[in-house]
Short mmCIF file of C-alpha atoms in Angstrom, two decimals:
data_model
loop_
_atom_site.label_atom_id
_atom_site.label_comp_id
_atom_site.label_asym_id
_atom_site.label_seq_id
_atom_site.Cartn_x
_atom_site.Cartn_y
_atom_site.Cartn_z
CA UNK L 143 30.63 6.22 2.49
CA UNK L 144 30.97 8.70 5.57
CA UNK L 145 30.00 6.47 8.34
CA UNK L 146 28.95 9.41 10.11
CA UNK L 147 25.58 9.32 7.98
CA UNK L 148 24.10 7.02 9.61
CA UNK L 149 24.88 8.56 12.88
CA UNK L 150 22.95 11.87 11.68
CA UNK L 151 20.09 9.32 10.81
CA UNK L 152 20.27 7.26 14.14
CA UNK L 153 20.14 11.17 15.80
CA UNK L 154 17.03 11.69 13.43
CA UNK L 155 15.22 8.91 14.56
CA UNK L 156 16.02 9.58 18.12
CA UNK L 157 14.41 12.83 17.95
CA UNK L 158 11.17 11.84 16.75
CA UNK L 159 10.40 9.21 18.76
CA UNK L 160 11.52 11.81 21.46
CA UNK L 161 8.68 13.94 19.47
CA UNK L 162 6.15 10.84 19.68
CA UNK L 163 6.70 10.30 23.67
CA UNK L 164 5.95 13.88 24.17
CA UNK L 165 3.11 14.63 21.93
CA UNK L 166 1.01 11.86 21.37
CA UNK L 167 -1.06 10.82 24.28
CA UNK L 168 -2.41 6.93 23.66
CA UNK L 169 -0.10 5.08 25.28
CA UNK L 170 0.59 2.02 22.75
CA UNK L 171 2.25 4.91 20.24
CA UNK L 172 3.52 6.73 23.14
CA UNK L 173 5.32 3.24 23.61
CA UNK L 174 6.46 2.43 20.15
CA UNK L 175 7.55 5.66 20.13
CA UNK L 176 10.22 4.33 23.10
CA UNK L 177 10.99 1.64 21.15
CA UNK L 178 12.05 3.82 18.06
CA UNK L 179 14.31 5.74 20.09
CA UNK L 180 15.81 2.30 21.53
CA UNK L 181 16.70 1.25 18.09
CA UNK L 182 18.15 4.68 16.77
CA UNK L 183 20.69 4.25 19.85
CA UNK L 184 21.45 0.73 18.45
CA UNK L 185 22.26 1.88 15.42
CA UNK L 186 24.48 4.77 16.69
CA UNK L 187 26.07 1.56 18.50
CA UNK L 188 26.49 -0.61 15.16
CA UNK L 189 27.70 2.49 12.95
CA UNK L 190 30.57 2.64 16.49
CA UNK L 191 31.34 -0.69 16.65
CA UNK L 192 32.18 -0.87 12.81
CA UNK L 193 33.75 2.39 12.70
CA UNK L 194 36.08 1.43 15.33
CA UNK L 195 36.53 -2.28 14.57
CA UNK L 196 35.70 -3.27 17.69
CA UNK L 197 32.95 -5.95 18.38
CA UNK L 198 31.62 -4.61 21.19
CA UNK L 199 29.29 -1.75 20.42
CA UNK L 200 27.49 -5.10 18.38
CA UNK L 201 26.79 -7.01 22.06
CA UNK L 202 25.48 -3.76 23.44
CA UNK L 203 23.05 -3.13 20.59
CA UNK L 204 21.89 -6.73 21.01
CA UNK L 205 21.70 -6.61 25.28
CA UNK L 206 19.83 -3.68 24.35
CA UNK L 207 17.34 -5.86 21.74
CA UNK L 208 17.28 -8.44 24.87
CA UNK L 209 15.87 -5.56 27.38
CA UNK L 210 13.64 -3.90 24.72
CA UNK L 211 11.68 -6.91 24.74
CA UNK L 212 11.88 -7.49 28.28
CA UNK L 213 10.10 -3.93 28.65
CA UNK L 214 7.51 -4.26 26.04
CA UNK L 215 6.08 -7.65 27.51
CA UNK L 216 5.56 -6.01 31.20
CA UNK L 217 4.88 -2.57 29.55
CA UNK L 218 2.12 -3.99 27.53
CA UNK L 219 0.87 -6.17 30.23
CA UNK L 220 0.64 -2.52 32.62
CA UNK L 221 -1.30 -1.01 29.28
CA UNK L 222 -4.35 -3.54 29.15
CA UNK L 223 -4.29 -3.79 32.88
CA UNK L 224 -4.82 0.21 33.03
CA UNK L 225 -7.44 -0.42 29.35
CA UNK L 226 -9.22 -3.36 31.56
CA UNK L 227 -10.15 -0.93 34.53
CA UNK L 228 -10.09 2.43 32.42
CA UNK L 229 -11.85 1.70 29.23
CA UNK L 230 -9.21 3.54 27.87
CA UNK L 231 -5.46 3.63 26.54
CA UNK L 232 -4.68 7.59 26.80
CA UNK L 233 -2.16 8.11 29.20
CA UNK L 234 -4.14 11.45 30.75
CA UNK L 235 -6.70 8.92 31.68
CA UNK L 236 -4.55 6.86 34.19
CA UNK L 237 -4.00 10.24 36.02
CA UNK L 238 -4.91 8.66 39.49
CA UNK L 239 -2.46 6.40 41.73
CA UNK L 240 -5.65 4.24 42.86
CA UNK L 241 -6.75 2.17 39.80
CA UNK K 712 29.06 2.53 -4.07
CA UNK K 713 26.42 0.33 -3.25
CA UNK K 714 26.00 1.14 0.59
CA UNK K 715 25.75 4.60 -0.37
CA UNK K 716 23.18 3.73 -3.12
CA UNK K 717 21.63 1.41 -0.15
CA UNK K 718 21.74 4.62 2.16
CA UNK K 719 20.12 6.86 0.61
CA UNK K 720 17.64 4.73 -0.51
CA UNK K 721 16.55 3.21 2.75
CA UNK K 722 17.27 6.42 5.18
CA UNK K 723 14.28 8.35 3.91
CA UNK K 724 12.04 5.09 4.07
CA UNK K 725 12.87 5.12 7.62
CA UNK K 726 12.72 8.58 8.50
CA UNK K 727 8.69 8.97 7.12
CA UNK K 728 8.15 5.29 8.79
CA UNK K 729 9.20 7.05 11.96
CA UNK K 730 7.19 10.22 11.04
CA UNK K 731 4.17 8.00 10.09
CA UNK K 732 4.62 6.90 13.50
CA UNK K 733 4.07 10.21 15.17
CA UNK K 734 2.09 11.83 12.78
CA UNK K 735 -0.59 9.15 12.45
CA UNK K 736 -4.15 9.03 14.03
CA UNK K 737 -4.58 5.45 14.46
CA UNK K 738 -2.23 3.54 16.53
CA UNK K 739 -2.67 0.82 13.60
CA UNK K 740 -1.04 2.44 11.15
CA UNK K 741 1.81 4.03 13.84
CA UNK K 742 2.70 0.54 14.40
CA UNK K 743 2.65 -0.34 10.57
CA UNK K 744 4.96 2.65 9.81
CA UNK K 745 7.19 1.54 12.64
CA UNK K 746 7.59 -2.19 11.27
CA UNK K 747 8.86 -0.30 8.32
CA UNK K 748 11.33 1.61 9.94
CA UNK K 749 12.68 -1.36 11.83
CA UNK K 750 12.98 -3.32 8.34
CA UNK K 751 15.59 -0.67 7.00
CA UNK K 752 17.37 -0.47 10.31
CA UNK K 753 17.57 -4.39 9.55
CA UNK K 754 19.13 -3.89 6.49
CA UNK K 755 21.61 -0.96 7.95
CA UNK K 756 22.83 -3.17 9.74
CA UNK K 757 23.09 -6.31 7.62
CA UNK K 758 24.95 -3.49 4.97
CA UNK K 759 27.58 -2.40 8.18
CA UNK K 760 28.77 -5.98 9.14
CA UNK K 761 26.48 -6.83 11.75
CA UNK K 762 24.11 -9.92 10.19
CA UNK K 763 23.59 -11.66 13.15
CA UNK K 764 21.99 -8.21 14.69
CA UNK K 765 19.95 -7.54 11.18
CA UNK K 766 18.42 -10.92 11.46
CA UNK K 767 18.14 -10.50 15.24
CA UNK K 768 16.12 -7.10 14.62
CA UNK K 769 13.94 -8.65 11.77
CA UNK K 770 13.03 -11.84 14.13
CA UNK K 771 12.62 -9.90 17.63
CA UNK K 772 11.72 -6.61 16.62
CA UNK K 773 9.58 -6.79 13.19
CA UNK K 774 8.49 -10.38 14.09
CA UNK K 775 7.47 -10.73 18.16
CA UNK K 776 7.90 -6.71 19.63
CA UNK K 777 5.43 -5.20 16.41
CA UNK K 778 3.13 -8.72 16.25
CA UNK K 779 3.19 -8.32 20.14
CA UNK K 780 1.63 -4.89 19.62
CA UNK K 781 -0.33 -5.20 17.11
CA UNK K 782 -2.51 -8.26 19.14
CA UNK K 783 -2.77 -5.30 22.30
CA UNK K 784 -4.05 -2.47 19.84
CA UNK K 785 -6.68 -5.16 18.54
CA UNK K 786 -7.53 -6.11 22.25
CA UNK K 787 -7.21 -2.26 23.30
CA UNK K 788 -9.35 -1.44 19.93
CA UNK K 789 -8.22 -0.87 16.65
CA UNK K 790 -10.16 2.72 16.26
CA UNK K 791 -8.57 4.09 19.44
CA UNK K 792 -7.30 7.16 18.32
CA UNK K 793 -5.90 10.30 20.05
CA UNK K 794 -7.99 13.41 20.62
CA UNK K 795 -6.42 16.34 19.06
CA UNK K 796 -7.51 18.68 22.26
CA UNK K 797 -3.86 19.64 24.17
CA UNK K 798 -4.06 19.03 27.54
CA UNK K 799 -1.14 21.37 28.22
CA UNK K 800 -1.07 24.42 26.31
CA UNK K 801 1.34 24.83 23.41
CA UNK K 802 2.79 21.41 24.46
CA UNK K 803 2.97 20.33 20.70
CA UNK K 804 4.39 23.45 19.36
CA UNK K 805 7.03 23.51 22.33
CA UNK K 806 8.14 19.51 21.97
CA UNK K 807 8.68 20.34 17.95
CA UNK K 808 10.84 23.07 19.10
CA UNK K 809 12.60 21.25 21.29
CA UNK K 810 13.06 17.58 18.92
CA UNK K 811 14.45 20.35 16.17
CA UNK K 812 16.65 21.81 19.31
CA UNK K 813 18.08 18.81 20.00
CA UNK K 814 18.62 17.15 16.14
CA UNK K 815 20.65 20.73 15.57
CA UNK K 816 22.50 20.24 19.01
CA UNK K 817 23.17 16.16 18.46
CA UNK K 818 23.84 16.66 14.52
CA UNK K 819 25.77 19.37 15.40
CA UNK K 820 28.20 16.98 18.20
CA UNK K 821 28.35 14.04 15.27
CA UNK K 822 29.67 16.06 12.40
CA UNK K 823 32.47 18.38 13.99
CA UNK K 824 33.43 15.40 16.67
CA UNK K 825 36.96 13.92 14.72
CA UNK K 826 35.54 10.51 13.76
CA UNK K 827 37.62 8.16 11.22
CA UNK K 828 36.34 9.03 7.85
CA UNK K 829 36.79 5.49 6.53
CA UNK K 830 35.67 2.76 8.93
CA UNK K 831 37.87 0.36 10.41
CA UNK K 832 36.12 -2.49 9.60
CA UNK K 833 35.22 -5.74 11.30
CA UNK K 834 37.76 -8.04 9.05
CA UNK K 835 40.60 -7.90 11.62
CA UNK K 836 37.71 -8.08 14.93
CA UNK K 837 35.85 -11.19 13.01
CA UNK K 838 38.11 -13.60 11.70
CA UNK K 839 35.57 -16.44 11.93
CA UNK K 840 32.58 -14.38 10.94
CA UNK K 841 30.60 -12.30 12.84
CA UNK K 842 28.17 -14.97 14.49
CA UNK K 843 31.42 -16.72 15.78
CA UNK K 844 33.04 -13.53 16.97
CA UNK K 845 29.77 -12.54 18.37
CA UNK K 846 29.54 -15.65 20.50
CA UNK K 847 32.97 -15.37 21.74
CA UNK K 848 32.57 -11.99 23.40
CA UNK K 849 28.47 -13.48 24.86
CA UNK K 850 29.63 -16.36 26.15
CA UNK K 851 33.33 -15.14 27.39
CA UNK K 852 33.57 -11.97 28.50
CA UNK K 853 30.01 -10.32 28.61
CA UNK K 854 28.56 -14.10 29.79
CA UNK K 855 27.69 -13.09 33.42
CA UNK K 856 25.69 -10.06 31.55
CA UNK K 857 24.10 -12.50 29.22
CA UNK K 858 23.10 -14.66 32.05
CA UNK K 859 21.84 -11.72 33.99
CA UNK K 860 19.77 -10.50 30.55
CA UNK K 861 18.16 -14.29 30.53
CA UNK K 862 16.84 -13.90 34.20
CA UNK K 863 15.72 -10.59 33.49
CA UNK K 864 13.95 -12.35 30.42
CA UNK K 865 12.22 -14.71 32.83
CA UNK K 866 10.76 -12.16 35.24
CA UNK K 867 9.47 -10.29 32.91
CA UNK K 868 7.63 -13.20 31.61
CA UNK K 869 6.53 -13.93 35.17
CA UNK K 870 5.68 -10.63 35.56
CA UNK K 871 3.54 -10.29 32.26
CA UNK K 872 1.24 -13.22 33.59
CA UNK K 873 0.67 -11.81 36.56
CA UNK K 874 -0.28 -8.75 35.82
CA UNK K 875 -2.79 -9.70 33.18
CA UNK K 876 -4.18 -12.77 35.36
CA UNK K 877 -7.70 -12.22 36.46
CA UNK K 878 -9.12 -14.46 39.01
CA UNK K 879 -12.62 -15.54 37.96
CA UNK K 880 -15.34 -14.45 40.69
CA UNK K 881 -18.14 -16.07 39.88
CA UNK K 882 -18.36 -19.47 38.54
CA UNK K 883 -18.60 -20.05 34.19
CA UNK K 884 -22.41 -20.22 33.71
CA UNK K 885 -23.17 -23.80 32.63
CA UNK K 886 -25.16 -24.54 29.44
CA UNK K 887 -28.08 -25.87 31.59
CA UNK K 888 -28.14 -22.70 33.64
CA UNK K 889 -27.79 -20.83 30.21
CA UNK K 890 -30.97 -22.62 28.96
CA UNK K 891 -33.01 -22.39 31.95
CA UNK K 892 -32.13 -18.50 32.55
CA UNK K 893 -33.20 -18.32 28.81
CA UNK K 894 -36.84 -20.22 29.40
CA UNK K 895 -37.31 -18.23 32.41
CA UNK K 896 -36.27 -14.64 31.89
CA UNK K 897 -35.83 -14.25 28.08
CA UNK K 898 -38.83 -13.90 25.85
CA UNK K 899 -40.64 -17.91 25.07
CA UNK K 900 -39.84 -16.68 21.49
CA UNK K 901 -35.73 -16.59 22.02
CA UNK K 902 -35.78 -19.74 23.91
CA UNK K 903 -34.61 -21.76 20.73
CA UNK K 904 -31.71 -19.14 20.28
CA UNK K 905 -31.95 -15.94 18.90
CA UNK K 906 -32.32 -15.53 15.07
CA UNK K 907 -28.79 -15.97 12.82
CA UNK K 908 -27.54 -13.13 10.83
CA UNK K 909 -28.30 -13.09 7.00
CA UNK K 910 -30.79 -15.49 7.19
CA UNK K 911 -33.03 -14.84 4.24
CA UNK K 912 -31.42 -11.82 3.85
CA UNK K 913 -29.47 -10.76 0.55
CA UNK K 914 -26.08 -11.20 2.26
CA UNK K 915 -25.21 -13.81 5.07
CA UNK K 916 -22.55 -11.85 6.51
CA UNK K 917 -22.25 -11.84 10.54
CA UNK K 918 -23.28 -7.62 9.99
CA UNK K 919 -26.13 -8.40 8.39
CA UNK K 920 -29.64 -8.74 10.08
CA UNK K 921 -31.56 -11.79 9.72
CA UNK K 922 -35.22 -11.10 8.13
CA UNK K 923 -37.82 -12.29 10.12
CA UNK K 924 -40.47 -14.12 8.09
CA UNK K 925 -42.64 -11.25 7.98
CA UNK K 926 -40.00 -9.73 6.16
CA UNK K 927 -38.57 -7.14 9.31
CA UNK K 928 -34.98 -7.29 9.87
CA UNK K 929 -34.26 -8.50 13.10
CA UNK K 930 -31.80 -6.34 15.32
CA UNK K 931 -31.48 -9.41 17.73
CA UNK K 932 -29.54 -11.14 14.86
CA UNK K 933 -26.50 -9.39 15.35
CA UNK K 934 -23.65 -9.58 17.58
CA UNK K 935 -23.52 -6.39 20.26
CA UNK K 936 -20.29 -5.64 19.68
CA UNK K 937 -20.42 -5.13 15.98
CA UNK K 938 -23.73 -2.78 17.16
CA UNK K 939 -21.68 -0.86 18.96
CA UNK K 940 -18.66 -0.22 16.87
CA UNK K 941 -20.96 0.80 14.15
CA UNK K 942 -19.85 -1.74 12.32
CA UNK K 943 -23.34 -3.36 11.22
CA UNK K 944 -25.11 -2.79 7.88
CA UNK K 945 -28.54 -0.86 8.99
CA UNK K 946 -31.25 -2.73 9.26
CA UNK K 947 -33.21 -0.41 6.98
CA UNK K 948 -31.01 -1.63 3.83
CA UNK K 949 -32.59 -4.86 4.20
CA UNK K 950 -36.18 -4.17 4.96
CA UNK K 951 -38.04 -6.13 2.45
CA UNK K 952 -39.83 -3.57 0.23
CA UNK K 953 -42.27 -4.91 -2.42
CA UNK K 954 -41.29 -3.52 -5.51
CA UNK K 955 -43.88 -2.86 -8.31
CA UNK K 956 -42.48 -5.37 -10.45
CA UNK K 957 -43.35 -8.03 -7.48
CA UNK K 958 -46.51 -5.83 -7.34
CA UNK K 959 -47.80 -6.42 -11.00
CA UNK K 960 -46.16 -10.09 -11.04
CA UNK K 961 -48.53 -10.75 -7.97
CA UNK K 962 -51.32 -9.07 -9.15
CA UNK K 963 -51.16 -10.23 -12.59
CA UNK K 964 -48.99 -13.29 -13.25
CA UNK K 965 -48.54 -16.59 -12.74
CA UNK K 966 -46.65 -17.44 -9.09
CA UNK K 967 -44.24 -19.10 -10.72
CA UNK K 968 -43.12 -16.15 -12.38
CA UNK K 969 -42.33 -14.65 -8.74
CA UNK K 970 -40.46 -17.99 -8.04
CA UNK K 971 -38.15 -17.39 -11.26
CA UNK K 972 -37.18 -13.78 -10.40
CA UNK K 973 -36.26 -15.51 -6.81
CA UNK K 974 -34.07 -18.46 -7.90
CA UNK K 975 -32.28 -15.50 -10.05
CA UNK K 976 -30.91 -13.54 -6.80
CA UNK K 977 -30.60 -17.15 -5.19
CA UNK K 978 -28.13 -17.77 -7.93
CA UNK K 979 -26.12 -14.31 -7.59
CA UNK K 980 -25.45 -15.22 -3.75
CA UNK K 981 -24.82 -18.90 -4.34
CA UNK K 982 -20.80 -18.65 -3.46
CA UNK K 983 -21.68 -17.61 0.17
CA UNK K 984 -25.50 -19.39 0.67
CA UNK K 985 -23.06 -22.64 1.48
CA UNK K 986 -21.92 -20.38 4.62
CA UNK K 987 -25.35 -20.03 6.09
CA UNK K 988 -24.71 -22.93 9.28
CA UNK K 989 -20.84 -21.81 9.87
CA UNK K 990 -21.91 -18.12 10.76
CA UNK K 991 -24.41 -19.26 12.96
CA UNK K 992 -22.72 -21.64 14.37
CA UNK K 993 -19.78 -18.96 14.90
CA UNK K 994 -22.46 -16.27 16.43
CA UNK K 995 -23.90 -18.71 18.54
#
């Protein structure tokens, strides 16, 4: 098979967790939404690595993993911070710099 | 034959996870969806040589990112959904146009870019296996990355607990404060707690109010919170209403008729009566 489908999908993906970040407004989906577009580029990065026999593009995808969950832990920690003083998890809510 | 088969199987399950993700309400069933989605990426990559990464994705990212989200939308609250009112003007017509903008533009760059139609394959890259290969490269020539990625690891952590740490201001009220603010403030009838749900009523549920002896539901009987998320049976259901049958059996019959017809409904409920001390004990 074409390895180049599953670059079309990894581009599909992208896009509509580029659609979630700029549409939705709670900030949880607005945040898995991130997260989808993180793992569409690691699978752009897998489809490479194989299609070029080179082990590489594999480490990225999983340094990428590694940060992903780095970023959700303090991202989620800012969200129920911002819920805790807010009452709320839209992002149009946390509009001011003071919280 | 079978990646293919695998392919074009899986790549639609993904792409309407992802849309379920965008297109859903509740951020419940987003992050459902998106567990999905991550599942067949976990197999795409098992199917293109990368099994250490597929089981990485199923363990990090379907087993502590989604469970990791999933506990914040139950603390944030599982009915918070979105309001459909745009807060910029044609914003959701404009960011469709411009997602379908860039899948032409980016689908456009993959297929005409000259890419190997057959891959090269990992055979000659992974003569151990891939876990061995993939620990050669981590711990040889990307190692001072890795290391990097574990203190990275650790302030986040750090960081995590500190920002969700909340100093306590006032001191944890002790149960002999409790009691006395209770003899002192509450009503003399509370001071021995306030009634347990489903007492007496025909459910013992934690949403159902207790019937006072004079047959009144009591609203006191349930928690706040379930008050408040509308998630309580109405009082009103559980009123006691004679009915005429209890009318005529009074009137007419013996008592022990009445006492039959009771032991009856006692019987129905009989599964859950044994519950009766654990709810209140959880309530309480």
């Amino acid at each position: 098979m074409n390895p180049t489908n599953y670059l079309v999908l990894s581009v599909i993906l992208f896009s509509i967790g580029a659609a979630g970040v700029l549409v939705r407004r709670n900030a949880l989906v607005a945040f898995m939404s991130v997260e989808l577009m993180l793992n569409a580029a690691n699978l752009a990065f897998v489809t490479f690595a194989r299609m070029h026999g080179n082990l590489d593009g594999q480490i990225v995808a999983f340094f990428v993993m590694v940060v992903a969950a780095a970023e959700v832990v303090v991202g989620l920690a800012i969200i129920v911070t911002i819920f805790r003083t807010r009452r709320s998890a839209s992002v149009d809510d946390a509009s001011l710099l003071k919280l | 034959m079978g990646e293919a088969a695998l392919f074009w199987i899986m790549a639609p399950i993904a792409v309407l996870g992802a849309l379920g993700l965008v297109l859903s309400r509740k951020a419940v069933h987003g992050a459902l969806s998106l567990a999905v989605t991550m599942i067949s990426l976990a197999l795409f990559y098992i199917a293109q040589e990368a099994a250490f990464l597929g089981v990485v994705q199923i363990v990090v990212y379907t087993g502590a990112i989604m469970m990791l989200f999933l506990f914040v939308i139950m603390l944030v609250g599982v009915d918070s959904s979105d309001s459909r009112v745009e807060t910029i003007r044609n914003q959701r017509a404009a960011a469709t146009l411009a997602v379908l903008g860039v899948i032409v533009l980016l689908t456009a760059v993959t297929v005409r870019a000259t890419l190997p139609e057959e891959p090269a394959g990992l055979t000659q890259a992974t003569p151990d296996g891939n876990v061995a290969a993939i620990a050669d490269l981590i711990f040889g020539t990307y190692v001072w990355a890795f290391e990097v990625v574990a203190a990275l690891l650790i302030t986040a952590a750090v960081g995590a607990m500190t920002l969700t740490h909340r100093e306590r201001i006032f001191n944890r009220p002790t149960q002999k404060e409790l009691s006395i603010k209770r003899f002192s403030e509450g009503a003399p009838g509370d001071a021995a707690g306030l009634p347990v749900p489903g007492v007496y009523a025909r459910h013992n549920a934690v949403d159902t109010p207790a019937l006072l002896p004079d047959g009144t539901p009591s609203e006191a009987s349930i928690n706040r919170v379930l008050v408040a998320r509308g998630a309580a049976r109405s009082t009103e259901e559980f009123r006691h209403r004679p009915t005429p049958a209890d009318i005529e059996a009074g009137a007419t019959e013996t008592r022990s008729s009445v006492e039959g017809e009771g032991r009856l409904a006692s019987d129905a409920d009989e599964p859950a009566a044994g519950d009766d001390d654990t709810t209140g004990g959880e309530r309480a």
